Short mmCIF file of C-alpha atoms and ligand atoms in Angstrom, two decimals:
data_model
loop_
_atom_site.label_atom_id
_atom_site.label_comp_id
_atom_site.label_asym_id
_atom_site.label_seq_id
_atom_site.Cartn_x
_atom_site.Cartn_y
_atom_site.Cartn_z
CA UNK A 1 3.21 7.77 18.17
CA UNK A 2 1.68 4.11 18.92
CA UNK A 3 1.99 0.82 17.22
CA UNK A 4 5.80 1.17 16.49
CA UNK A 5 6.83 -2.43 15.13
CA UNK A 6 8.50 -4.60 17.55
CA UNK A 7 11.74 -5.27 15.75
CA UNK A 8 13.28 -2.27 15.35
CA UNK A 9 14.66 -1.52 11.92
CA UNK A 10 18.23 -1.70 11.32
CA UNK A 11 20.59 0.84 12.06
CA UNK A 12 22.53 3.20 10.07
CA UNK A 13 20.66 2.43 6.30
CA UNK A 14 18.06 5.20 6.28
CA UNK A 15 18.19 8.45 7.12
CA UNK A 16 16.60 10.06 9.75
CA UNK A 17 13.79 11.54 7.73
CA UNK A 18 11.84 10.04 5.39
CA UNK A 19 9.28 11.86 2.53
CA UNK A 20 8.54 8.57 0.81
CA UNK A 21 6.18 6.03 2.62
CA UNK A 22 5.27 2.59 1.61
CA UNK A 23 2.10 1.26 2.94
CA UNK A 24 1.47 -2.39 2.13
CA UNK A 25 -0.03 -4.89 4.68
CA UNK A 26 -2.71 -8.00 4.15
CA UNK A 27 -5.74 -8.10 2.06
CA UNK A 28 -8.57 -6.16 3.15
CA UNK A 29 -6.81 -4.61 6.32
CA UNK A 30 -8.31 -1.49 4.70
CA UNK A 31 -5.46 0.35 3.13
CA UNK A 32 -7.13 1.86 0.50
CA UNK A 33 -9.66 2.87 2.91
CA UNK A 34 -6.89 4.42 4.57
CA UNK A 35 -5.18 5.66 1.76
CA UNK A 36 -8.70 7.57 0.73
CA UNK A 37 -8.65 9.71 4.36
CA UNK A 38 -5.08 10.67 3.68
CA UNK A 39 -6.09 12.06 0.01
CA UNK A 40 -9.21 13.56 1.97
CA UNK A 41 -8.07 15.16 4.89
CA UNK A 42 -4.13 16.01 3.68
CA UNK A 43 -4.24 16.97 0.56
CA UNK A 44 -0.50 18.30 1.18
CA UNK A 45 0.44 14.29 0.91
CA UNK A 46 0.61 13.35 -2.94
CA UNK A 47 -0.56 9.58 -3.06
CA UNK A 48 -0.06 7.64 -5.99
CA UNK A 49 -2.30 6.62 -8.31
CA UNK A 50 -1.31 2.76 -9.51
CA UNK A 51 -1.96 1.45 -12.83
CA UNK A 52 -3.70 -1.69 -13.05
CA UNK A 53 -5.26 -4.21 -15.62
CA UNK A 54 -8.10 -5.05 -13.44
CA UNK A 55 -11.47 -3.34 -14.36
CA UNK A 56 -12.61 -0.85 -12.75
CA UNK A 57 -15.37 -1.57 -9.99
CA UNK A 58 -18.53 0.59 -9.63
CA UNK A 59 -17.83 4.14 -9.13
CA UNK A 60 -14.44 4.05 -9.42
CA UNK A 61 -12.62 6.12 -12.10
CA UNK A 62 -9.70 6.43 -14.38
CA UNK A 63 -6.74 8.68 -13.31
CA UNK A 64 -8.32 8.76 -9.37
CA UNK A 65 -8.33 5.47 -8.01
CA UNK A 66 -6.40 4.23 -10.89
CA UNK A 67 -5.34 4.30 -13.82
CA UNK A 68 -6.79 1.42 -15.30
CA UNK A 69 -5.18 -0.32 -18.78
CA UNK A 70 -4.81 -3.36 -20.90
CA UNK A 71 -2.24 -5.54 -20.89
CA UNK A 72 -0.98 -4.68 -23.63
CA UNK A 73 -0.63 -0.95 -22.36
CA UNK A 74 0.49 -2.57 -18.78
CA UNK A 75 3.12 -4.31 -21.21
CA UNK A 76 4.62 -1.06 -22.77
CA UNK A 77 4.76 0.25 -19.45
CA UNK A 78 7.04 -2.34 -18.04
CA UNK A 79 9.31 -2.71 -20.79
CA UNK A 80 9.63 0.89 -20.53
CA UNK A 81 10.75 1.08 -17.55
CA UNK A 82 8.32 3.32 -16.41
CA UNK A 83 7.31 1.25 -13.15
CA UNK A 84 8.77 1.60 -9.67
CA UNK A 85 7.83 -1.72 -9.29
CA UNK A 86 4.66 -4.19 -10.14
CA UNK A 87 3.10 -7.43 -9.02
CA UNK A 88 0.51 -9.36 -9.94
CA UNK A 89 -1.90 -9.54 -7.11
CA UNK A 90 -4.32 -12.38 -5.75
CA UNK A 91 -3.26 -14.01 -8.76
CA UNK A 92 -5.36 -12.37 -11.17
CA UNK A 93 -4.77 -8.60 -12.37
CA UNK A 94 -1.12 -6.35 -12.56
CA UNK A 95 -0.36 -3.63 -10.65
CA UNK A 96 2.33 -1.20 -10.74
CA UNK A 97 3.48 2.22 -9.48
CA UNK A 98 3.95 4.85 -12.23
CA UNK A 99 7.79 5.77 -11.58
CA UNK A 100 7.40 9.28 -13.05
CA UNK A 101 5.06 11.20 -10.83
CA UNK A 102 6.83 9.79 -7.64
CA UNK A 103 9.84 11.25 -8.80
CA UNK A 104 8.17 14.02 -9.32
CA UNK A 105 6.50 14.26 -6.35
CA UNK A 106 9.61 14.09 -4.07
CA UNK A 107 11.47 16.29 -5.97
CA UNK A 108 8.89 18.81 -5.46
CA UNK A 109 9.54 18.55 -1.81
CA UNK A 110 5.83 16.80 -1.05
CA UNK A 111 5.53 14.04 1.30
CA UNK A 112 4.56 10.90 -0.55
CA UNK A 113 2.68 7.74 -0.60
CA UNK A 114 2.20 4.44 -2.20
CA UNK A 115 -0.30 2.34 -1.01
CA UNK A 116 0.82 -1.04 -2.59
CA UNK A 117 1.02 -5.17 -2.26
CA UNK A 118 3.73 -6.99 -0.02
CA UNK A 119 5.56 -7.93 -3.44
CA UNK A 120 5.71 -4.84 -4.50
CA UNK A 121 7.06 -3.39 -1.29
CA UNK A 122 9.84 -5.29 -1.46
CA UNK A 123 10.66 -4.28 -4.73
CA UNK A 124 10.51 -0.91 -3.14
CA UNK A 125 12.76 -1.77 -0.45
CA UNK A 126 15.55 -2.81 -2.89
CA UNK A 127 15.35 0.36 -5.19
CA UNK A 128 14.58 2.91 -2.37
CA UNK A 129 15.73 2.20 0.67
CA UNK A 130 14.99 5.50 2.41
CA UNK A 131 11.23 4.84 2.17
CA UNK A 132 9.29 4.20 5.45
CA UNK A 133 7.91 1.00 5.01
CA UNK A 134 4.89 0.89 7.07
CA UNK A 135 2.61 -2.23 7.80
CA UNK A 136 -0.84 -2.02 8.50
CA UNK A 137 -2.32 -4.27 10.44
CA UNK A 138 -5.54 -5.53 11.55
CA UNK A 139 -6.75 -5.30 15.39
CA UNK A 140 -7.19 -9.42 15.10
CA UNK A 141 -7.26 -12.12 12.87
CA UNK A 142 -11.04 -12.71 13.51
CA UNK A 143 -11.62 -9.09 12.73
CA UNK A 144 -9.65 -9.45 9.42
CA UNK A 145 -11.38 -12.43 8.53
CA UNK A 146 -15.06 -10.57 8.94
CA UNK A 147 -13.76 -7.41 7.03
CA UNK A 148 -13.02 -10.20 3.79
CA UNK A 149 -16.51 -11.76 4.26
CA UNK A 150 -17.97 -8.36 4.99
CA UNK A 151 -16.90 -6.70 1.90
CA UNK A 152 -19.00 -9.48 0.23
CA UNK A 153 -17.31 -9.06 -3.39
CA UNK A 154 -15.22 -12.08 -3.90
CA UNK A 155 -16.79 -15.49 -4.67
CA UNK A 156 -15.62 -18.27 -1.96
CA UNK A 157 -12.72 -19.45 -3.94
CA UNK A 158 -11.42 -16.15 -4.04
CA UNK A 159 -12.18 -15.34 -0.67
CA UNK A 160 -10.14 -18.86 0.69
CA UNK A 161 -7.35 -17.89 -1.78
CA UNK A 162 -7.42 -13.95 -0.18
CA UNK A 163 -7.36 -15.83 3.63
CA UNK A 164 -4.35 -17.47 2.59
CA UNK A 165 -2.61 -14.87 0.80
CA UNK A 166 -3.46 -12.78 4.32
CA UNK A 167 -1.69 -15.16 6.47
CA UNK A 168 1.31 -15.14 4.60
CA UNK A 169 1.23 -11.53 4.63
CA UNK A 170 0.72 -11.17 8.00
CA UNK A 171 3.67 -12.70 8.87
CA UNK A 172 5.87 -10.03 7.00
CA UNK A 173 4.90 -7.57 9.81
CA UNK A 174 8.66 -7.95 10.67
CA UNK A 175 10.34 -6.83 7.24
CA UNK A 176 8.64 -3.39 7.96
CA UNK A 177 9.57 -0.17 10.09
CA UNK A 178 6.33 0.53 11.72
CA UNK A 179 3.07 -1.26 12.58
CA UNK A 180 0.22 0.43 12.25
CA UNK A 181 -3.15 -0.77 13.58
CA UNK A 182 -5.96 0.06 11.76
CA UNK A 183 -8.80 0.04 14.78
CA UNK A 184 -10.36 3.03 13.22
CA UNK A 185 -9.18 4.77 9.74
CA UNK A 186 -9.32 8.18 10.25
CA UNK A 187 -6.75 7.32 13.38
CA UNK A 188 -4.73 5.38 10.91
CA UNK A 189 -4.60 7.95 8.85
CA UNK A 190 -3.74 10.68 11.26
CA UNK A 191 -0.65 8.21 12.62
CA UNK A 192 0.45 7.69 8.75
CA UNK A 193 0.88 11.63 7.67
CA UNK A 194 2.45 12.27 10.96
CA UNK A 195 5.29 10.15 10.32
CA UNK A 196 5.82 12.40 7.04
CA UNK A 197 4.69 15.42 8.30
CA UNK A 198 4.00 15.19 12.07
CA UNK A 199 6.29 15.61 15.32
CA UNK A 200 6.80 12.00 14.07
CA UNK A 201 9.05 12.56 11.18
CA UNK A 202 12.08 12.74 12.94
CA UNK A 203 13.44 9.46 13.70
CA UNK A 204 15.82 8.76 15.99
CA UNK A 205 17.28 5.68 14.96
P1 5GP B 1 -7.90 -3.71 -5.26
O1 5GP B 1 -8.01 -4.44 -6.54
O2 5GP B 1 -8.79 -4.28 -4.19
O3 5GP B 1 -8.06 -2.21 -5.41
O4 5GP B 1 -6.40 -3.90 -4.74
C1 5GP B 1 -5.86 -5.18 -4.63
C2 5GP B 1 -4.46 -5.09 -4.06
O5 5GP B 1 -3.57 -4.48 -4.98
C3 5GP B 1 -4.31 -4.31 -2.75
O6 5GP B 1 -3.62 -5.15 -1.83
C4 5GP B 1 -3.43 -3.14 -3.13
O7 5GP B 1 -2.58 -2.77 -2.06
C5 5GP B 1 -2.63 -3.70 -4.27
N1 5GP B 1 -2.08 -2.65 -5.12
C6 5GP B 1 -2.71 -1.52 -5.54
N2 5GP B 1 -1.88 -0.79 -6.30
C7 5GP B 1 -0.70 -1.46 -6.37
C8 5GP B 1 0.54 -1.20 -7.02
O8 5GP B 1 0.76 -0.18 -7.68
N3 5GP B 1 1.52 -2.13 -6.87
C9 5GP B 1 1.35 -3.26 -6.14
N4 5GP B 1 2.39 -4.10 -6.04
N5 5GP B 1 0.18 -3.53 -5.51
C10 5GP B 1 -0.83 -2.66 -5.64
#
């Protein structure tokens, strides 16, 4: 396994296996590009499927990539209690993690994902500790930078505002377990399911 973070967690609060992982990492490093591969190529790894009051974008649909509601419905849902944990993101829409079907999910035994914002990974941290918290991270800053521009959906105020939301997230590499580089996704991917699945998921520490 490469990339392992350079602080090493700390001892003795998780266990030595974990089924749950938390991706989270700047904006546009590409991890929903990674979290796509994983659904592709392991379907034996249930990902979770966020709810979220943006609308959806062009080809994306209800129930796969999200579950897309108003706020009013994002409003039930929270006072509920029926989200692991939420965040508004680049100050505009709400996201949140459907607490139900992780539940679910682990119970059933399946490896799991979420594929969420820095906020809400902490949230995460608090409430379930034994997740692998896993930071992806770009090859360089420059390269980060052209994947924003690249992507070619944002206007420029958004874009300056998703620059400096990245550096502040970048510097949260620390908080995390494991660093994973995303030079290519499919090998992002592959290092991601084996730490649930993989010779990986035994931890030592
Ligand atoms: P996008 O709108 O481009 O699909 O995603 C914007 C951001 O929202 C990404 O950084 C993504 O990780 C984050 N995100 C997606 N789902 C969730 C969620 O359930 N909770 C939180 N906190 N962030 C999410």
């Amino acid at each position: 396994m490469t990339g392992a973070a350079d602080t090493p967690p700390e001892s003795g609060h998780r266990p030595a296996r974990s089924r749950l992982i938390v991706l989270a990492g700047p904006t546009a490093v590409g991890k929903g590009t990674v979290a796509a591969e994983v659904r592709r190529t392991h379907p034996e790894v249930w990902v979770s499927v966020s709810a979220t009051t943006r609308r959806p974008r062009p080809g994306e649909e209800n129930g796969v990539h999200y579950w897309f509601v108003s706020d009013d419905e994002f409003d039930a849902m929270v006072a509920r209690g029926d989200l692991l944990e939420w965040a508004v993101v680049h100050k505009s829409a709400r996201y949140g993690t459907p607490r139900g079907p992780v539940d679910l999910a682990l119970a059933s035994g399946h490896p799991a994902m979420l594929e969420i914002d820095l906020q809400g990974a902490r949230q995460v941290r608090g409430t379930m500790p034994e997740a692998l918290f896993v930071f992806l991270k770009p090859p360089s800053w420059d390269e980060l930078v052209r994947r924003l521009v690249g992507r070619g959906t944002e206007s420029e105020a958004e874009r300056e505002r998703r620059l400096e939301t990245a550096r502040e997230e970048l510097a949260a590499e620390s908080e995390f377990d494991v660093t994973i580089v995303n030079h290519e996704v499919h090998a992002a991917a592959e290092e991601l399911v084996a730490l649930m699945v993989g010779p990986g998921s035994t931890r030592s520490d």
